[in-house]
XYZ file of C-alpha atoms in Angstrom:
280
model
C -65.217 67.846 -51.300
C -65.569 65.554 -48.290
C -61.871 64.825 -47.748
C -60.883 68.014 -45.927
C -63.835 68.176 -43.488
C -63.351 64.449 -42.801
C -59.683 65.000 -41.951
C -60.661 67.884 -39.678
C -63.109 65.602 -37.870
C -60.306 63.053 -37.411
C -58.114 65.685 -35.766
C -60.962 66.516 -33.391
C -61.401 62.816 -32.594
C -57.705 62.430 -31.765
C -57.942 65.343 -29.353
C -60.894 63.647 -27.630
C -59.024 60.334 -27.393
C -55.934 61.998 -25.933
C -58.094 63.488 -23.178
C -59.209 60.011 -22.134
C -55.570 58.853 -22.065
C -54.727 61.705 -19.725
C -57.559 60.919 -17.327
C -56.827 58.728 -14.329
C -59.896 56.547 -14.815
C -60.367 52.734 -14.862
C -59.608 50.911 -18.103
C -63.236 49.938 -18.722
C -64.453 53.476 -18.264
C -61.705 54.781 -20.536
C -62.637 52.250 -23.237
C -66.311 53.192 -23.092
C -65.455 56.867 -23.372
C -63.184 56.289 -26.335
C -65.650 54.038 -28.145
C -68.457 56.553 -27.680
C -66.260 59.292 -29.134
C -65.257 57.105 -32.074
C -68.844 56.036 -32.792
C -69.923 59.667 -32.797
C -67.081 60.568 -35.137
C -68.046 57.752 -37.539
C -71.677 58.904 -37.407
C -70.494 62.421 -38.235
C -68.468 60.978 -41.099
C -71.622 59.394 -42.525
C -73.406 62.726 -42.230
C -70.558 64.436 -44.051
C -70.840 61.887 -46.841
C -74.542 62.670 -47.230
C -73.778 66.377 -47.300
C -70.818 66.077 -49.665
C -71.444 63.315 -52.245
C -68.376 62.159 -54.113
C -67.556 64.293 -57.133
C -65.607 61.493 -58.823
C -64.526 57.883 -58.494
C -61.049 59.086 -57.546
C -62.472 60.977 -54.582
C -64.458 57.905 -53.510
C -61.311 55.789 -53.649
C -59.328 58.330 -51.651
C -62.044 58.450 -48.971
C -62.396 54.687 -48.518
C -58.686 53.945 -48.934
C -57.122 56.656 -46.774
C -59.745 58.491 -44.707
C -62.392 56.113 -43.380
C -59.873 53.386 -42.368
C -58.247 55.875 -39.987
C -61.500 56.174 -38.027
C -62.131 52.414 -37.937
C -58.485 51.733 -37.014
C -58.865 53.860 -33.891
C -61.866 51.790 -32.870
C -60.045 48.501 -33.462
C -56.947 49.728 -31.649
C -58.889 50.823 -28.559
C -60.537 47.406 -28.339
C -57.273 45.550 -28.956
C -55.383 47.423 -26.248
C -58.172 46.907 -23.724
C -58.198 43.162 -24.504
C -54.406 42.892 -24.248
C -54.169 44.853 -21.007
C -57.027 43.065 -19.254
C -55.748 39.672 -20.408
C -52.208 40.275 -19.181
C -51.278 37.629 -16.593
C -50.355 38.607 -13.060
C -47.092 36.705 -13.020
C -43.338 36.988 -13.414
C -41.717 39.398 -15.832
C -40.747 36.462 -18.074
C -44.328 35.183 -18.297
C -45.618 38.669 -19.092
C -42.929 39.075 -21.748
C -43.969 35.775 -23.355
C -47.577 36.954 -23.295
C -46.724 40.157 -25.159
C -44.602 38.230 -27.657
C -47.541 35.911 -28.358
C -49.832 38.884 -28.906
C -47.271 40.306 -31.311
C -47.331 37.061 -33.273
C -51.096 37.402 -33.741
C -50.646 40.626 -35.686
C -47.973 39.017 -37.868
C -50.238 36.019 -38.469
C -53.029 38.281 -39.732
C -50.585 39.865 -42.176
C -49.483 36.419 -43.358
C -53.101 35.344 -43.840
C -53.703 38.442 -45.944
C -50.267 38.595 -47.545
C -51.322 39.997 -50.914
C -53.476 42.729 -49.404
C -50.790 43.573 -46.864
C -48.223 44.048 -49.614
C -50.735 46.142 -51.531
C -51.208 48.256 -48.415
C -47.481 48.612 -47.642
C -46.522 49.649 -51.139
C -49.622 51.789 -51.675
C -50.722 49.906 -54.775
C -53.272 51.506 -57.074
C -54.030 48.905 -59.752
C -56.944 47.322 -57.863
C -58.351 50.424 -56.177
C -61.493 50.373 -58.331
C -62.256 46.863 -57.015
C -61.318 47.488 -53.397
C -62.408 51.036 -52.633
C -65.527 51.680 -54.692
C -68.903 50.830 -53.220
C -71.064 47.977 -54.496
C -68.138 46.258 -56.201
C -67.366 42.641 -55.351
C -63.695 41.708 -55.845
C -62.551 38.089 -56.282
C -62.638 36.143 -53.016
C -58.942 35.394 -53.481
C -58.199 39.042 -52.712
C -60.262 39.305 -49.534
C -61.371 35.806 -48.466
C -63.067 37.013 -45.262
C -64.830 40.148 -46.446
C -66.869 41.859 -43.724
C -70.569 42.664 -44.196
C -71.201 46.330 -43.558
C -73.457 49.132 -44.748
C -73.014 48.976 -48.569
C -73.430 52.753 -48.841
C -70.655 53.399 -46.350
C -68.284 50.512 -47.007
C -66.164 48.906 -49.678
C -64.453 45.559 -49.961
C -61.077 46.844 -48.817
C -61.545 49.657 -46.318
C -61.941 47.405 -43.264
C -58.851 45.292 -43.930
C -56.821 48.481 -44.452
C -58.114 49.721 -41.086
C -57.035 46.409 -39.557
C -53.524 46.833 -40.977
C -53.288 50.354 -39.516
C -54.525 49.181 -36.114
C -52.076 46.282 -36.167
C -49.182 48.689 -36.707
C -50.233 50.615 -33.601
C -50.648 47.387 -31.632
C -47.156 46.298 -32.703
C -45.775 49.616 -31.529
C -47.613 49.280 -28.211
C -46.373 45.723 -27.650
C -42.818 46.607 -28.594
C -42.863 49.391 -26.023
C -43.906 46.820 -23.420
C -41.352 44.239 -24.489
C -38.499 46.711 -24.378
C -38.764 48.463 -21.045
C -37.013 51.797 -20.427
C -34.509 49.957 -18.239
C -33.630 47.539 -21.036
C -33.380 50.364 -23.549
C -31.017 52.269 -21.259
C -28.878 49.149 -20.751
C -28.558 48.614 -24.496
C -27.850 52.287 -24.999
C -25.042 52.224 -22.430
C -23.544 49.126 -24.055
C -23.644 50.807 -27.439
C -21.987 53.954 -26.151
C -19.075 51.877 -24.866
C -18.533 50.107 -28.179
C -19.087 52.839 -30.764
C -18.824 56.568 -30.981
C -21.330 57.086 -33.794
C -23.956 59.713 -33.040
C -26.680 60.951 -35.344
C -26.253 64.704 -35.704
C -28.765 65.291 -38.477
C -32.470 65.941 -38.056
C -34.286 63.066 -36.320
C -37.051 63.175 -38.959
C -34.430 62.158 -41.568
C -33.700 58.986 -39.619
C -37.442 58.388 -39.373
C -37.637 58.468 -43.192
C -34.894 55.835 -43.327
C -36.665 53.715 -40.712
C -39.874 53.661 -42.731
C -37.946 52.911 -45.913
C -36.251 49.931 -44.238
C -39.563 48.709 -42.804
C -41.701 49.126 -45.916
C -39.176 47.294 -48.090
C -38.855 44.442 -45.585
C -35.073 44.577 -45.149
C -34.899 43.179 -41.593
C -35.951 39.726 -40.329
C -37.524 38.784 -43.653
C -39.855 41.763 -43.326
C -41.168 40.683 -39.920
C -39.556 43.477 -37.893
C -42.033 46.140 -36.826
C -41.503 49.830 -37.413
C -41.235 50.461 -33.664
C -38.468 47.840 -33.361
C -36.523 49.398 -36.222
C -36.893 52.897 -34.794
C -35.756 51.747 -31.364
C -32.713 49.989 -32.854
C -31.706 53.121 -34.754
C -32.184 55.229 -31.622
C -29.868 52.978 -29.624
C -27.311 52.633 -32.414
C -27.065 56.338 -33.188
C -27.815 57.706 -29.705
C -30.744 59.814 -30.848
C -34.407 60.184 -29.954
C -36.637 59.752 -32.992
C -39.917 59.750 -31.082
C -43.115 57.816 -31.705
C -43.108 56.324 -35.219
C -46.772 57.146 -35.843
C -46.245 60.818 -34.993
C -43.219 60.937 -37.276
C -45.238 59.339 -40.074
C -47.918 61.998 -39.656
C -45.245 64.670 -40.072
C -43.933 63.009 -43.233
C -47.358 62.394 -44.782
C -48.461 65.978 -44.136
C -45.672 67.378 -46.314
C -46.322 68.595 -49.819
C -46.482 65.695 -52.259
C -43.429 66.816 -54.254
C -41.151 66.727 -51.202
C -42.563 64.115 -48.818
C -39.287 62.190 -48.486
C -36.819 65.051 -48.631
C -33.916 63.255 -46.989
C -34.210 60.078 -49.068
C -34.358 62.229 -52.206
C -31.253 64.062 -50.968
C -29.439 60.759 -50.404
C -30.389 59.534 -53.881
C -29.153 62.746 -55.484
C -25.848 62.548 -53.590
C -25.243 58.922 -54.617
C -26.104 59.613 -58.262
C -23.748 62.596 -58.279
C -20.957 60.453 -56.872
C -21.565 57.864 -59.607
C -21.680 60.535 -62.308
C -18.381 61.952 -61.031
C -16.766 58.508 -61.163
C -18.020 57.842 -64.681
C -16.749 61.252 -65.773
């Protein structure tokens, strides 16, 4: 099985990338260090694939749908952030804010241009996995109009676009953090405290489940609100610290499959019980 050693290599890569973030080195030097680490990790991933051939089509799909895109997404994200930071104008706060808002629109535009695939990604579709995540299979051009040309033995039609979606989520989170400065967050928080007395007293991870449910079902701004925006709104509204959405998602996805959304399941059970009691 290649999945477990590949995930272990991803954990090691994240530790390497965090070290570069902690170093007080120039942006260009940091980017080069990160890219070298990512390239080495991808090379190691190829080696693992040679050492552990897929035992089934299901394993191949899992690798190219969930594992490899995580490595490529880190590469795309590092390049995106470097480009955004080095392109940031030296100007007024308003001009810089407009710049970040424009960058945010680029990620939304990519999702609009790949609307079907983005919905497939968000809702974790499975019907087309054999076309998108099995090697040497060519899906209809209507699914992926701008398919990338990569090593056919280490790529599928859909793994790159899934990596792009993952990277875009991180870019959206990064840009949202820049658009909503700590000072602005504190101001909104103080305003909220004056108007309401609601405070979240449950576990913060439960609110994170709700945030992802709201985001993945597109309930706010016609589905255009980012997960970081939703999390920040809930934090201000309920006077609670949820933390970084990506870290919370890792905690949720690492749970056992039967209980990955414990709080949402608990809410559903409570509502159904209330309805059953009323009908009775």
